[in-house]
Phi, psi and omega in degrees: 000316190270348146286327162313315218279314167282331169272345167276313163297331177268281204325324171293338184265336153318295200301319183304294202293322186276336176290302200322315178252350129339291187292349182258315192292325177288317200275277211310317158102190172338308198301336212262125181258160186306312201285330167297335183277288182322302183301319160286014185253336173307304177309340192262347181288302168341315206049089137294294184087053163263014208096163165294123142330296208198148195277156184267133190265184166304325197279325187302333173294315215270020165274290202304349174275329194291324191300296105023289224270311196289326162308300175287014156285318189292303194329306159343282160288319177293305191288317152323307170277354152325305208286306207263326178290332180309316210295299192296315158319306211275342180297297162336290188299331187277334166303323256213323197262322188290330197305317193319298174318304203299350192231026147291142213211146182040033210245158166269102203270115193232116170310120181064156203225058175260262187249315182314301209281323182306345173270348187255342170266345174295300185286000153280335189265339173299318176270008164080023195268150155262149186208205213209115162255105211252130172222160151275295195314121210280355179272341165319298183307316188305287173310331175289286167317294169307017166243011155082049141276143172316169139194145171243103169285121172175171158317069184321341194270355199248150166307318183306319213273297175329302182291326164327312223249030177092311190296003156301355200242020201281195155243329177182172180224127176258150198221080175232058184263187226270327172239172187299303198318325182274327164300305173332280179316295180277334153303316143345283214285353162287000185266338207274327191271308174227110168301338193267007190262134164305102194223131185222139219217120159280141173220174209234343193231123166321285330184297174307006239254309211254332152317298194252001149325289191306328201269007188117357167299140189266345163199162227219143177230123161263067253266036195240309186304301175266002151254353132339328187274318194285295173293023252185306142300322147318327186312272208292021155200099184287019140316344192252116172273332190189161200196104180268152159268125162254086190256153182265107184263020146304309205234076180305310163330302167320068159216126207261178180223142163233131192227130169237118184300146186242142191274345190294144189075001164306039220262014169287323142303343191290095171104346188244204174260197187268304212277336169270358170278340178048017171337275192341310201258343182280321198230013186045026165238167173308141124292085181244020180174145175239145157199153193282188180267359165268349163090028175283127175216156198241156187247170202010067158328093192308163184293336164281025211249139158290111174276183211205117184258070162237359177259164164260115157272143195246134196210154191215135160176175180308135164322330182279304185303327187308313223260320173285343156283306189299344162282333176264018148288164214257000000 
C-alpha cells in the first residue's frame, strides 16, 4: 500500500514540474525559453524564494499560486508517507534482528560494549564465532549495528532482557562494563537467575577479584594486572616478544607464565637442539612452540628439534623459574 502509494505522489510531483512548466512557457509568451519555465517552476515548488526568472503578468501570478498551493500538498503528502514507509523499516529491521536472536544457540554473550568489550567482539567476529552483545546506550547500539554485529538493547541485570538475548542457550557470558560495581551486580543476577552459564567478568581493582569469584564469576580478568605484567617483561628483557600470566583463582599455588623469546642474539642457542640446550633440565620450563622468520611454526617440538637464532620460542612454565631463564639472557 505505502509503496502505491509512493509511486503515485512522484508520478504526481512529475506530473506537477512539467504541467508547471508548460504553463509558465505559454503563459510567458516569447521571453520565457523551456530551461526558464522549468526553473521557475522548481524554485516555486522549493519555495527558495530567488525570485522571477522574468517578471510576471496576472496570469502568471494566479499560475503560480495554484502551483505553490498544489505543490505544499504534495510535499505534504511525500513526507508522510516517507515517514511512515521509515517508521515501517525501521520495525522490519528490528523484527528481522530479534527472529535472528531468537534462533541463536551455543553463541557468546558479552555484556557491555566499552574498550573491553569492542576487543573482545572484534576477536569473536575474526574467529567467526557467535554472539551477542546486550548495551543500554542507545549511541553504543547504533554503533554496534552498523559494524553489522548482533545487540540487544537493555538492561543486563534484567530476566526479560537476558532471556531475550538467549542465554540459556549460551556457551558462555563476558561481563565487561565500565565499572567493578556494576560488574559485580550482573554477575549476581546472572548466576542467581542461570548458575549453570560458564561467565568471565572483568575487574579493574585486585582486591574485587575474590568479590567477585564469590558472587559467582567462574573466572575473573584483571586487564591491568596483565598488561601490566607484559609490559614490565617487555621492559626488563627486550628477548620477550610477548608474556601471558596464568594465575588460577582455585589454586592460588599455581601461577605459570607463557613468553615468547625472540632467539636473535642468543647465540648459546644457535645450532643446537631444545635437549642439548637444557632449557628443560636447567630451568624447569617448556619449549612448547617455535616459529621462524617466515612465520612458519612448529607446536610441542620434540627434543631433537634444532634451534635457530631466526627463531621465536614459545615457553611455558612457573614465573620463577620463568624469571632465572630469563636472567641469563645477554
Amino acid at each position: 500500500m505505502i509503496r502505491n502509494k509512493k509511486f503515485w505522489i512522484i508520478i504526481y510531483f512529475i506530473g506537477l514540474v512539467v504541467i508547471g512548466s508548460l504553463g509558465y512557457y505559454t503563459i510567458g509568451g516569447s521571453k520565457w525559453t523551456l530551461l526558464d519555465s522549468i526553473y521557475m517552476t522548481i524554485i516555486t515548488l522549493a519555495s527558495v524564494g530567488y525570485g522571477e526568472v522574468h517578471a510576471l503578468d496576472n496570469y502568471g501570478k494566479i499560475w503560480s499560486i495554484l502551483l505553490i498551493i498544489f505543490g505544499v500538498t504534495g510535499v505534504g503528502a511525500l513526507f508522510r508517507t516517507l515517514n511512515e514507509e521509515f517508521i515501517k523499516s525501521q520495525l522490519f529491521w528490528k523484527n528481522k534482528m530479534k527472529k535472528t536472536i531468537s534462533k541463536l544457540k551455543n553463541h557468546y554473550i558479552i555484556c557491555g560494549y566499552g574498550r573491553m568489550g569492542a576487543v573482545i567482539a572484534k576477536e569473536l567476529k575474526e574467529k567467526n564465532q557467535k554472539f551477542l552483545i546486550i548495551e543500554n546506550n542507545e549511541q553504543k547500539v547504533e554503533i554496534i549495528r552498523d559494524s553489522g554485529m548482533l545487540c540487544l538493547q537493555g538492561d543486563a541485570t534484567s530476566e526479560d532482557t537476558l532471556l531475550s538475548a538467549q542465554i540459556d542457550k549460551a556457551s558462555g557470558v563476558a561481563v565487561v562494563l565500565d565499572t567493578d560495581q556494576d560488574n559485580l551486580f550482573v554477575t549476581m543476577s546472572i548466576k542467581t537467575i542461570f548458575p549453570d552459564i560458564f561467565l568471565l567478568s572483568r575487574c579493574a581493582r585486585e582486591d574485587n577479584q575474590a568479590k567477585l569469584i564469590r558472587a559467582g564469576a567462574n573466572k575473573v580478568i584483571n586487564p591491568y594486572v596483565s598488561g601490566g605484567h607484559r609490559m614490565a617483561e617487555i621492559l626488563i628483557k627486550p628477548q620477550v616478544e610477548d608474556s601471558i600470566s596464568v594465575i588460577s583463582p582455585k589454586n592460588s599455588k599455581m601461577n605459570l607464565t607463557i613468553d615468547e623469546i625472540c632467539l636473535s642474539g642468543v647465540k648459546k642457542y644457535d645450532g643446537i637442539t631444545i635437549k642439548e640446550s637444557g632449557i628443560r633440565e636447567k630451568f624447569g620450563i617448556s619449549v612448547v612452540g617455535i616459529m621462524d622468520e617466515n612465520g612458519e611454526s612448529i607446536i610441542n617440538p620434540t627434543s631433537n628439534e634444532v634451534l635457530q637464532s631466526s627463531q621465536t620460542i614459545i615457553l611455558i612454565g612457573e614465573v620463577d623459574k620463568m624469571d632465572r631463564f630469563k636472567d641469563q639472557l645477554p
